[in-house]
Amino acid sequence: MQLEFNLTNLGHLLEMTPQSDFLRKMIISLELPTYNKLSSEVLAISQDLLGKLNKCQKHAVLQALATQHYLLIKGMPGTGKTETSVSLVELLVRLGQSVLVTSHTHSAVDNILRRLPSNIDILRLGSISKVHPDVKQYSEQNLVYSSPEELESKLNRKRVSA
Ligand SMILES: Nc1ncnc2c1ncn2[C@@H]1O[C@H](COP(=O)(O)OP(=O)(O)OP(=O)(O)O)[C@@H](O)[C@H]1O
């Protein structure tokens, strides 16, 4: 099953599309991502959140905001990757973006959601039985709606989906 999945991804890399061309440059040619210059407005909005982070974490959040492609954040266990991700998600929401948080484990996703401020409108996708008790309140299975339009409007208000 895992092999099939990997081969499918490999197959996508061979396609003659702009998206596959971009992926080949990043994955095979190891082309480095490029970065935008962050505006003073964005830096001002970020100040209080960045103040809680150490130097490496601040740098990672700013690079993640500025990247035109991707950013890979690596670190030993317990070095503050989740904390960095939480600040980044919070900042992106402040900047008016909606954010998708995904991982290969439910617990990694929930670790981020549990540290986000409660005023952020969050949608937790997936089976409620796999979700941390603190996060169940955000489950899609708790959404109450009486029409497709109401559901659409509720979903559109979610700033973070995970
Ligand atoms: N800048 C910081 N100031 C104070 N405490 C911090 C800071 N960054 C992280 N921590 C604390 O350090 C601990 C480990 O951080 P975190 O969970 O973000 O690490 P991690 O790299 O995601 O760990 P793991 O790889 O095990 O998931 C947490 O208790 C977190 O609150």
Coordinates of N, CA and C and ligand atoms in Angstrom, one line a residue:
M1 N 0.8 -1.2 0.0 CA 0.0 0.0 0.0 C 0.9 1.3 0.0
Q2 N 1.9 1.3 0.9 CA 2.8 2.4 1.0 C 3.6 2.6 -0.3
L3 N 4.0 1.4 -0.9 CA 4.7 1.5 -2.1 C 3.9 2.1 -3.3
E4 N 2.6 1.6 -3.3 CA 1.7 2.2 -4.3 C 1.6 3.7 -4.2
F5 N 1.4 4.1 -3.0 CA 1.3 5.5 -2.7 C 2.5 6.3 -3.2
N6 N 3.7 5.8 -2.9 CA 4.9 6.4 -3.3 C 5.1 6.5 -4.8
L7 N 4.7 5.4 -5.4 CA 4.8 5.3 -6.9 C 3.9 6.3 -7.5
T8 N 2.7 6.5 -6.9 CA 1.8 7.5 -7.5 C 2.4 8.9 -7.4
N9 N 3.0 9.2 -6.3 CA 3.6 10.5 -6.1 C 4.8 10.6 -7.2
L10 N 5.5 9.6 -7.3 CA 6.6 9.6 -8.3 C 6.1 9.8 -9.7
G11 N 4.9 9.2 -10.0 CA 4.3 9.4 -11.3 C 3.9 10.8 -11.6
H12 N 3.4 11.5 -10.5 CA 3.1 12.9 -10.6 C 4.3 13.7 -11.0
L13 N 5.5 13.3 -10.5 CA 6.7 14.1 -10.8 C 7.1 14.0 -12.2
L14 N 6.6 13.0 -12.9 CA 7.0 12.8 -14.4 C 6.1 13.5 -15.3
E15 N 5.0 14.1 -14.8 CA 4.0 14.7 -15.7 C 4.6 16.0 -16.3
M16 N 4.1 16.4 -17.4 CA 4.6 17.6 -18.1 C 3.6 18.7 -17.8
T17 N 3.5 19.1 -16.6 CA 2.6 20.2 -16.2 C 3.5 21.2 -15.4
P18 N 3.0 22.5 -15.3 CA 3.8 23.5 -14.6 C 4.0 23.1 -13.1
Q19 N 3.0 22.4 -12.5 CA 3.1 22.0 -11.1 C 4.2 20.9 -11.0
S20 N 4.2 20.0 -11.9 CA 5.2 18.9 -11.8 C 6.6 19.5 -12.1
D21 N 6.7 20.4 -13.0 CA 7.9 21.0 -13.3 C 8.5 21.7 -12.1
F22 N 7.6 22.4 -11.4 CA 8.0 23.1 -10.1 C 8.5 22.1 -9.1
L23 N 7.7 21.0 -9.0 CA 8.1 19.9 -8.0 C 9.5 19.3 -8.3
R24 N 9.7 19.1 -9.6 CA 11.0 18.5 -10.1 C 12.2 19.4 -9.7
K25 N 11.9 20.8 -9.9 CA 13.0 21.7 -9.5 C 13.3 21.7 -8.0
M26 N 12.2 21.6 -7.2 CA 12.4 21.6 -5.8 C 13.0 20.3 -5.3
I27 N 12.5 19.1 -5.8 CA 12.8 17.8 -5.2 C 14.0 17.2 -5.8
I28 N 14.1 17.3 -7.1 CA 15.2 16.6 -7.8 C 16.4 17.6 -8.0
S29 N 16.2 18.8 -8.5 CA 17.3 19.7 -8.7 C 17.7 20.5 -7.4
L30 N 16.9 20.2 -6.3 CA 17.2 20.8 -5.0 C 17.3 22.4 -5.1
E31 N 16.4 22.9 -6.0 CA 16.4 24.4 -6.1 C 16.0 25.0 -4.8
L32 N 16.7 26.0 -4.3 CA 16.3 26.6 -3.0 C 15.0 27.4 -3.1
P33 N 14.2 27.5 -2.1 CA 13.0 28.3 -2.1 C 13.5 29.8 -2.2
T34 N 12.6 30.7 -2.7 CA 12.9 32.1 -2.6 C 12.0 32.8 -1.7
Y35 N 12.3 34.0 -1.2 CA 11.6 34.6 -0.2 C 11.2 36.0 -0.6
N36 N 10.0 36.4 -0.1 CA 9.6 37.8 -0.3 C 10.2 38.7 0.8
K37 N 10.2 40.0 0.6 CA 10.6 40.9 1.7 C 9.3 41.1 2.5
L38 N 9.4 41.0 3.8 CA 8.2 41.2 4.7 C 8.0 42.7 4.9
S39 N 6.7 43.1 4.8 CA 6.4 44.5 5.0 C 6.5 44.9 6.4
S40 N 6.7 46.2 6.7 CA 6.8 46.7 8.1 C 5.5 46.4 8.8
E41 N 4.4 46.5 8.0 CA 3.0 46.2 8.6 C 3.0 44.8 9.2
V42 N 3.4 43.8 8.4 CA 3.4 42.4 8.8 C 4.3 42.3 10.1
L43 N 5.5 42.9 10.0 CA 6.4 42.8 11.2 C 5.7 43.4 12.4
A44 N 5.0 44.5 12.3 CA 4.4 45.1 13.4 C 3.3 44.2 14.0
I45 N 2.5 43.6 13.1 CA 1.4 42.7 13.6 C 2.0 41.5 14.3
S46 N 3.3 41.1 13.9 CA 3.9 39.9 14.5 C 4.6 40.1 15.8
Q47 N 4.8 41.4 16.2 CA 5.7 41.6 17.3 C 5.4 40.9 18.6
D48 N 4.2 40.9 19.0 CA 3.9 40.3 20.4 C 4.1 38.8 20.3
L49 N 3.7 38.2 19.2 CA 3.8 36.7 19.1 C 5.2 36.3 19.0
L50 N 6.0 37.1 18.2 CA 7.4 36.7 18.1 C 8.2 36.9 19.4
G51 N 7.7 37.8 20.2 CA 8.3 38.1 21.5 C 8.3 36.9 22.4
K52 N 7.4 35.9 22.2 CA 7.4 34.7 23.1 C 8.3 33.7 22.6
L53 N 8.9 33.9 21.4 CA 9.8 32.8 20.8 C 11.3 33.1 21.0
N54 N 12.1 32.0 20.9 CA 13.5 32.2 20.9 C 14.0 32.6 19.5
K55 N 15.3 32.9 19.4 CA 15.8 33.5 18.1 C 15.6 32.6 16.9
C56 N 15.8 31.3 17.1 CA 15.6 30.3 16.0 C 14.2 30.2 15.6
Q57 N 13.3 30.2 16.6 CA 11.9 30.1 16.4 C 11.4 31.3 15.6
K58 N 11.8 32.5 16.1 CA 11.4 33.8 15.4 C 11.9 33.7 13.9
H59 N 13.1 33.3 13.7 CA 13.6 33.2 12.3 C 12.8 32.3 11.5
A60 N 12.4 31.1 12.1 CA 11.6 30.1 11.3 C 10.2 30.7 11.0
V61 N 9.6 31.4 11.9 CA 8.3 32.0 11.6 C 8.4 33.0 10.5
L62 N 9.4 33.9 10.6 CA 9.5 34.9 9.6 C 9.8 34.4 8.2
Q63 N 10.7 33.3 8.2 CA 11.0 32.7 6.9 C 9.7 32.0 6.3
A64 N 8.9 31.4 7.2 CA 7.7 30.7 6.8 C 6.7 31.7 6.2
L65 N 6.7 32.9 6.8 CA 5.8 34.0 6.3 C 6.3 34.5 4.9
A66 N 7.6 34.5 4.8 CA 8.2 35.1 3.6 C 8.4 34.2 2.4
T67 N 8.3 32.9 2.7 CA 8.7 32.0 1.6 C 7.7 32.0 0.4
Q68 N 8.2 31.9 -0.8 CA 7.3 31.8 -2.0 C 7.0 30.3 -2.3
H69 N 7.7 29.4 -1.6 CA 7.5 28.0 -2.0 C 7.2 27.1 -0.8
Y70 N 8.2 26.9 0.0 CA 7.9 26.0 1.2 C 9.0 26.4 2.2
L71 N 8.8 25.9 3.4 CA 9.8 26.0 4.4 C 9.8 24.7 5.2
L72 N 11.0 24.1 5.4 CA 11.1 22.9 6.2 C 11.8 23.3 7.5
I73 N 11.1 23.0 8.6 CA 11.6 23.3 10.0 C 12.0 21.9 10.6
K74 N 13.3 21.8 10.9 CA 13.7 20.5 11.5 C 14.2 20.8 13.0
G75 N 14.1 19.8 13.8 CA 14.6 20.0 15.2 C 14.5 18.8 16.0
M76 N 15.4 18.6 17.0 CA 15.3 17.4 17.9 C 14.0 17.5 18.7
P77 N 13.6 16.3 19.2 CA 12.4 16.3 20.0 C 12.4 17.4 21.2
G78 N 11.3 18.1 21.3 CA 11.3 19.1 22.4 C 12.0 20.4 22.2
T79 N 12.4 20.6 21.0 CA 13.2 21.9 20.7 C 12.3 23.1 20.4
G80 N 10.9 22.8 20.3 CA 10.0 24.0 20.1 C 9.4 24.1 18.7
K81 N 9.4 23.0 17.9 CA 8.7 23.0 16.6 C 7.2 23.3 16.7
T82 N 6.6 22.6 17.6 CA 5.1 22.8 17.8 C 4.8 24.2 18.2
E83 N 5.6 24.7 19.1 CA 5.4 26.1 19.6 C 5.6 27.1 18.4
T84 N 6.5 26.8 17.5 CA 6.8 27.6 16.3 C 5.6 27.6 15.4
S85 N 5.1 26.3 15.2 CA 4.0 26.1 14.3 C 2.7 26.9 14.8
V86 N 2.5 26.8 16.1 CA 1.4 27.5 16.7 C 1.4 29.0 16.5
S87 N 2.6 29.6 16.7 CA 2.7 31.0 16.5 C 2.5 31.3 15.0
L88 N 3.0 30.5 14.1 CA 2.9 30.7 12.7 C 1.4 30.7 12.3
V89 N 0.7 29.7 12.8 CA -0.8 29.5 12.5 C -1.5 30.8 13.0
E90 N -1.2 31.2 14.2 CA -1.9 32.3 14.8 C -1.6 33.6 14.0
L91 N -0.4 33.7 13.6 CA 0.0 34.9 12.8 C -0.7 34.9 11.4
L92 N -0.8 33.8 10.8 CA -1.4 33.7 9.5 C -2.9 34.0 9.6
V93 N -3.5 33.6 10.7 CA -4.9 33.9 10.9 C -5.1 35.4 11.1
R94 N -4.2 36.0 11.9 CA -4.2 37.5 12.1 C -4.1 38.2 10.8
L95 N -3.3 37.6 9.9 CA -3.1 38.3 8.6 C -4.2 38.0 7.6
G96 N -5.3 37.4 8.1 CA -6.5 37.2 7.2 C -6.4 35.9 6.4
Q97 N -5.5 35.0 6.6 CA -5.4 33.8 5.8 C -6.2 32.7 6.5
S98 N -6.6 31.7 5.8 CA -7.1 30.5 6.4 C -6.0 29.4 6.3
V99 N -5.9 28.5 7.3 CA -4.8 27.7 7.4 C -5.2 26.2 7.5
L100 N -4.5 25.3 6.7 CA -4.7 23.9 6.8 C -3.6 23.3 7.6
V101 N -3.9 22.6 8.7 CA -2.9 22.0 9.5 C -3.0 20.5 9.3
T102 N -1.9 19.8 8.9 CA -2.0 18.4 8.6 C -0.8 17.7 9.1
S103 N -0.9 16.4 9.4 CA 0.2 15.6 9.9 C -0.1 14.1 9.7
H104 N 0.9 13.3 9.8 CA 0.6 11.9 9.7 C 0.1 11.3 11.0
T105 N 0.1 12.1 12.1 CA -0.5 11.6 13.3 C -1.6 12.6 13.8
H106 N -2.6 12.0 14.4 CA -3.7 12.9 15.0 C -3.1 13.7 16.2
S107 N -2.2 13.1 17.0 CA -1.7 13.8 18.2 C -0.9 15.0 17.8
A108 N -0.2 15.0 16.7 CA 0.6 16.2 16.3 C -0.3 17.3 15.9
V109 N -1.4 17.0 15.2 CA -2.4 18.0 14.8 C -3.0 18.6 16.1
D110 N -3.4 17.7 17.0 CA -4.1 18.2 18.2 C -3.2 19.0 19.1
N111 N -1.9 18.6 19.1 CA -1.0 19.4 19.9 C -1.0 20.9 19.5
I112 N -1.1 21.1 18.2 CA -1.1 22.5 17.7 C -2.4 23.1 18.1
L113 N -3.5 22.4 17.8 CA -4.9 23.0 18.0 C -5.1 23.4 19.5
R114 N -4.6 22.5 20.4 CA -4.8 22.7 21.8 C -4.0 24.0 22.3
R115 N -3.0 24.4 21.6 CA -2.3 25.6 22.1 C -2.7 26.9 21.4
L116 N -3.7 26.8 20.4 CA -4.2 28.0 19.8 C -5.2 28.7 20.7
P117 N -5.2 30.1 20.6 CA -6.2 30.8 21.4 C -7.6 30.4 21.0
S118 N -8.5 30.4 22.0 CA -9.9 29.9 21.9 C -10.7 30.8 21.0
N119 N -10.3 32.0 20.7 CA -11.1 32.9 19.8 C -10.9 32.6 18.3
I120 N -10.0 31.6 18.0 CA -9.9 31.2 16.6 C -10.9 30.2 16.2
D121 N -11.6 30.4 15.1 CA -12.6 29.4 14.7 C -11.9 28.2 14.0
I122 N -12.0 27.1 14.6 CA -11.3 25.9 14.2 C -12.2 24.8 13.7
L123 N -11.8 24.1 12.7 CA -12.6 22.9 12.3 C -11.7 21.7 12.4
R124 N -12.0 20.7 13.2 CA -11.2 19.5 13.3 C -11.9 18.4 12.4
L125 N -11.3 18.0 11.4 CA -11.8 16.9 10.5 C -11.4 15.6 11.0
G126 N -12.1 14.5 10.6 CA -11.7 13.2 11.0 C -12.6 12.6 12.1
S127 N -12.4 11.3 12.3 CA -13.2 10.6 13.3 C -13.1 11.2 14.7
I128 N -14.2 11.5 15.3 CA -14.1 12.1 16.6 C -13.5 11.2 17.7
S129 N -13.5 9.9 17.4 CA -12.9 8.9 18.4 C -11.4 9.1 18.4
K130 N -10.8 9.6 17.4 CA -9.3 9.8 17.3 C -8.8 11.1 17.8
V131 N -9.8 12.0 18.1 CA -9.5 13.4 18.5 C -9.3 13.5 20.0
H132 N -8.3 14.4 20.4 CA -8.0 14.6 21.8 C -9.3 15.2 22.4
P133 N -9.6 14.9 23.7 CA -10.8 15.4 24.3 C -10.9 16.9 24.3
D134 N -9.7 17.6 24.4 CA -9.8 19.1 24.4 C -10.2 19.7 23.1
V135 N -10.1 18.9 22.1 CA -10.3 19.3 20.7 C -11.6 18.9 20.1
K136 N -12.3 18.0 20.8 CA -13.6 17.5 20.3 C -14.6 18.6 20.0
Q137 N -14.5 19.7 20.8 CA -15.5 20.8 20.5 C -15.4 21.3 19.1
Y138 N -14.3 21.1 18.5 CA -14.1 21.7 17.1 C -14.4 20.7 16.0
S139 N -14.9 19.5 16.4 CA -15.1 18.4 15.4 C -16.2 18.7 14.4
E140 N -15.9 18.3 13.2 CA -17.0 18.5 12.2 C -18.3 17.8 12.6
Q141 N -18.1 16.8 13.4 CA -19.3 16.0 13.8 C -20.2 16.8 14.7
N142 N -19.7 17.9 15.3 CA -20.5 18.7 16.2 C -21.2 19.9 15.4
L143 N -20.9 20.0 14.1 CA -21.5 21.1 13.4 C -23.0 20.9 13.3
V144 N -23.8 22.0 13.7 CA -25.2 21.9 13.6 C -25.7 22.9 12.5
Y145 N -26.5 22.4 11.6 CA -26.9 23.2 10.5 C -28.3 22.7 9.9
S146 N -29.0 23.6 9.3 CA -30.4 23.2 8.9 C -30.5 23.3 7.3
S147 N -29.4 23.8 6.7 CA -29.4 23.8 5.2 C -28.0 23.7 4.7
P148 N -27.8 23.3 3.4 CA -26.5 23.3 2.9 C -25.8 24.7 2.9
E149 N -26.7 25.8 2.7 CA -26.2 27.1 2.7 C -25.6 27.5 4.1
E150 N -26.3 27.1 5.2 CA -25.9 27.4 6.5 C -24.5 26.6 6.8
L151 N -24.5 25.4 6.3 CA -23.2 24.6 6.5 C -22.1 25.3 5.8
E152 N -22.3 25.7 4.5 CA -21.3 26.4 3.7 C -20.8 27.7 4.5
S153 N -21.8 28.4 5.0 CA -21.4 29.7 5.7 C -20.6 29.4 6.9
K154 N -21.0 28.3 7.7 CA -20.2 28.0 8.9 C -18.8 27.5 8.5
L155 N -18.7 26.7 7.4 CA -17.4 26.2 7.0 C -16.5 27.4 6.5
N156 N -17.1 28.4 5.8 CA -16.3 29.5 5.3 C -15.8 30.4 6.4
R157 N -16.4 30.3 7.6 CA -16.0 31.1 8.7 C -14.8 30.5 9.4
K158 N -14.5 29.2 9.2 CA -13.4 28.5 9.9 C -12.1 29.1 9.4
R159 N -11.2 29.5 10.3 CA -9.9 30.0 9.9 C -8.9 29.0 9.9
V160 N -9.0 27.9 10.7 CA -8.1 26.8 10.8 C -8.8 25.5 10.6
S161 N -8.4 24.7 9.6 CA -8.9 23.4 9.4 C -7.8 22.4 9.6
A162 N -8.1 21.3 10.3 CA -7.0 20.4 10.7 C -7.4 19.0 10.6
Ligands
LIG1 N1 10.2 29.9 23.2 C1 9.8 29.1 24.2 N2 9.8 29.6 25.4 C2 9.4 28.9 26.5 N3 9.0 27.6 26.4 C3 9.0 27.0 25.1 C4 9.4 27.8 24.0 N4 9.3 27.0 22.9 C5 8.9 25.8 23.3 N5 8.7 25.8 24.7 C6 8.2 24.7 25.5 O1 9.1 23.6 25.3 C7 8.4 22.4 25.3 C8 8.7 21.7 24.0 O2 8.2 22.5 22.9 P1 7.5 21.9 21.7 O3 6.4 21.0 22.1 O4 7.1 23.0 20.8 O5 8.6 21.1 21.0 P2 8.6 20.1 19.7 O6 9.9 20.3 19.0 O7 7.4 20.3 19.0 O8 8.6 18.7 20.5 P3 8.3 17.2 19.8 O9 9.3 17.0 18.7 O10 8.6 16.3 21.0 O11 6.9 17.2 19.4 C9 6.9 22.8 25.5 O12 6.6 22.6 26.8 C10 6.9 24.2 25.1 O13 5.8 24.9 25.7

